[in-house]
Amino acid sequence: MAKTVKILQAPQAGLSDMAKLQDLNVESILENIRQRFEADQIYTYIGSILAAVNPYKTIPNLYDFEVMEAYDKRHIGDLPPHIYAIANDAYYSMWKQTANQCVLIR
């Protein structure tokens, strides 16, 4: 679990949710993404939308089983942005609402 704690409790670079940017413009968005990218924090929320930047390298422990378990039954925003949070939210929304869910990956 020590690896997971390191990843999930790393100091956040920039804002993890760009909906909280005070000045919402192209420059502030790109600067926030740059800061997070340089800190290997490739996932950033924009409200309930997850933006990801390809790091073109392996980020150790990012997709470990322990990390996946940490996001289980957690709400978006409880932990740093991650694809596991989106998957968890889609699964539980489908289960609770008995309605189809869609995840768009482009």
XYZ file of N, CA, C and O in Angstrom, residues 2-57:
224
model
N 2.133 1.152 0.328
C 3.011 2.321 0.376
C 3.132 2.977 -0.990
O 3.176 4.196 -1.094
N 3.165 2.171 -2.062
C 3.238 2.731 -3.408
C 1.998 3.565 -3.697
O 2.073 4.648 -4.250
N 0.844 3.045 -3.327
C -0.415 3.732 -3.571
C -0.462 5.059 -2.839
O -0.840 6.078 -3.400
N -0.067 5.058 -1.599
C -0.080 6.289 -0.809
C 0.794 7.327 -1.482
O 0.409 8.490 -1.592
N 1.929 6.925 -1.990
C 2.834 7.862 -2.653
C 2.177 8.500 -3.871
O 2.254 9.702 -4.066
N 1.489 7.703 -4.669
C 0.854 8.223 -5.878
C -0.360 9.085 -5.548
O -0.524 10.176 -6.070
N -1.199 8.608 -4.668
C -2.451 9.300 -4.386
C -2.294 10.510 -3.478
O -3.160 11.358 -3.433
N -1.184 10.567 -2.743
C -0.989 11.688 -1.834
C 0.151 12.604 -2.248
O 0.598 13.428 -1.466
N 0.596 12.464 -3.498
C 1.643 13.356 -3.998
C 1.093 14.781 -4.044
O -0.092 14.985 -4.309
N 1.936 15.764 -3.778
C 1.460 17.155 -3.876
C 0.913 17.419 -5.277
O 1.522 17.036 -6.272
N -0.238 18.024 -5.340
C -0.874 18.283 -6.623
C -0.241 19.500 -7.292
O -0.101 20.553 -6.680
N 0.130 19.314 -8.545
C 0.637 20.417 -9.357
C -0.558 21.075 -10.035
O -1.475 20.402 -10.490
N -0.565 22.383 -10.087
C -1.683 23.081 -10.709
C -2.984 22.741 -10.006
O -3.003 22.361 -8.842
N -4.084 22.865 -10.722
C -5.402 22.516 -10.175
C -5.837 21.171 -10.742
O -5.741 20.941 -11.948
N -6.331 20.306 -9.886
C -6.782 18.995 -10.360
C -8.123 19.090 -11.073
O -8.493 18.199 -11.813
N -8.862 20.184 -10.863
C -10.135 20.415 -11.551
C -10.097 21.811 -12.183
O -10.150 22.824 -11.483
N -10.001 21.844 -13.495
C -9.877 23.128 -14.180
C -11.155 23.950 -14.148
O -11.132 25.123 -14.507
N -12.258 23.380 -13.698
C -13.476 24.169 -13.512
C -13.255 25.210 -12.413
O -14.009 26.173 -12.316
N -12.216 25.021 -11.607
C -11.924 25.950 -10.510
C -10.933 27.045 -10.910
O -10.561 27.865 -10.075
N -10.499 27.060 -12.168
C -9.597 28.124 -12.617
C -10.310 29.468 -12.522
O -11.465 29.599 -12.935
N -9.616 30.473 -11.985
C -10.240 31.792 -11.867
C -10.389 32.461 -13.222
O -11.401 33.078 -13.501
N -9.343 32.360 -14.030
C -9.393 32.909 -15.386
C -9.425 31.738 -16.352
O -8.409 31.084 -16.584
N -10.589 31.464 -16.903
C -10.754 30.340 -17.804
C -10.511 30.802 -19.235
O -11.388 31.373 -19.880
N -9.282 30.608 -19.684
C -8.919 30.954 -21.049
C -7.875 29.952 -21.534
O -7.389 29.120 -20.761
N -7.535 30.024 -22.789
C -6.612 29.051 -23.381
C -5.279 29.039 -22.640
O -4.738 27.969 -22.338
N -4.745 30.204 -22.318
C -3.447 30.275 -21.661
C -3.465 29.611 -20.284
O -2.559 28.855 -19.941
N -4.496 29.884 -19.494
C -4.546 29.307 -18.149
C -4.774 27.799 -18.200
O -4.220 27.051 -17.389
N -5.571 27.340 -19.143
C -5.792 25.903 -19.303
C -4.497 25.207 -19.685
O -4.116 24.198 -19.088
N -3.804 25.731 -20.691
C -2.548 25.113 -21.135
C -1.477 25.157 -20.043
O -0.720 24.194 -19.879
N -1.410 26.240 -19.293
C -0.438 26.341 -18.206
C -0.744 25.320 -17.113
O 0.162 24.678 -16.578
N -1.993 25.153 -16.777
C -2.369 24.171 -15.761
C -2.014 22.758 -16.225
O -1.444 21.964 -15.468
N -2.335 22.447 -17.473
C -2.012 21.117 -18.010
C -0.498 20.917 -18.048
O -0.004 19.837 -17.738
N 0.256 21.953 -18.419
C 1.727 21.857 -18.459
C 2.285 21.552 -17.070
O 3.127 20.668 -16.906
N 1.818 22.269 -16.060
C 2.293 22.040 -14.692
C 2.016 20.609 -14.242
O 2.872 19.951 -13.660
N 0.827 20.122 -14.529
C 0.464 18.762 -14.125
C 1.259 17.726 -14.925
O 1.716 16.735 -14.364
N 1.444 17.963 -16.206
C 2.205 17.054 -17.059
C 3.645 16.920 -16.559
O 4.181 15.813 -16.465
N 4.259 18.034 -16.228
C 5.648 18.016 -15.748
C 5.787 17.293 -14.410
O 6.859 16.819 -14.073
N 4.703 17.187 -13.653
C 4.716 16.480 -12.372
C 4.184 15.047 -12.525
O 3.875 14.395 -11.530
N 4.076 14.562 -13.776
C 3.549 13.225 -14.075
C 2.117 13.040 -13.593
O 1.683 11.934 -13.304
N 1.371 14.117 -13.524
C -0.055 14.057 -13.184
C -0.824 14.285 -14.482
O -1.214 15.404 -14.811
N -0.981 13.186 -15.221
C -1.491 13.281 -16.593
C -3.003 13.410 -16.675
O -3.533 13.686 -17.741
N -3.695 13.215 -15.565
C -5.157 13.322 -15.549
C -5.580 14.620 -14.859
O -5.043 14.975 -13.820
N -6.557 15.294 -15.465
C -7.095 16.538 -14.910
C -8.598 16.554 -15.153
O -9.049 16.221 -16.238
N -9.354 16.928 -14.145
C -10.803 17.053 -14.310
C -11.152 18.416 -14.887
O -10.464 19.402 -14.675
N -12.263 18.424 -15.596
C -12.938 19.650 -15.994
C -14.386 19.391 -15.586
O -15.174 18.858 -16.360
N -14.686 19.646 -14.321
C -15.972 19.219 -13.769
C -15.974 17.704 -13.659
O -15.089 17.125 -13.044
N -16.927 17.057 -14.321
C -16.981 15.591 -14.283
C -16.326 14.961 -15.509
O -16.402 13.749 -15.701
N -15.673 15.766 -16.324
C -14.963 15.282 -17.513
C -13.494 15.087 -17.143
O -12.906 15.902 -16.430
N -12.904 14.015 -17.639
C -11.493 13.735 -17.374
C -10.688 14.002 -18.636
O -10.961 13.430 -19.691
N -9.704 14.886 -18.527
C -8.769 15.140 -19.629
C -7.479 14.398 -19.314
O -7.012 14.404 -18.170
N -6.906 13.744 -20.314
C -5.660 13.002 -20.132
C -4.648 13.443 -21.170
O -5.006 13.720 -22.312
N -3.392 13.514 -20.755
C -2.300 13.861 -21.654
C -1.381 12.656 -21.740
O -0.975 12.111 -20.712
N -1.070 12.227 -22.953
C -0.184 11.082 -23.139
C 1.216 11.462 -22.657
O 1.837 12.378 -23.195
N 1.748 10.750 -21.652
C 3.066 11.109 -21.126
C 4.219 10.590 -21.987
O 5.361 10.970 -21.777
N 3.946 9.732 -22.936
C 4.963 9.117 -23.799
C 6.045 8.423 -22.993
O 7.207 8.386 -23.381
N 5.670 7.934 -21.826
C 6.566 7.161 -20.975
C 5.712 6.410 -19.969
O 4.531 6.706 -19.797
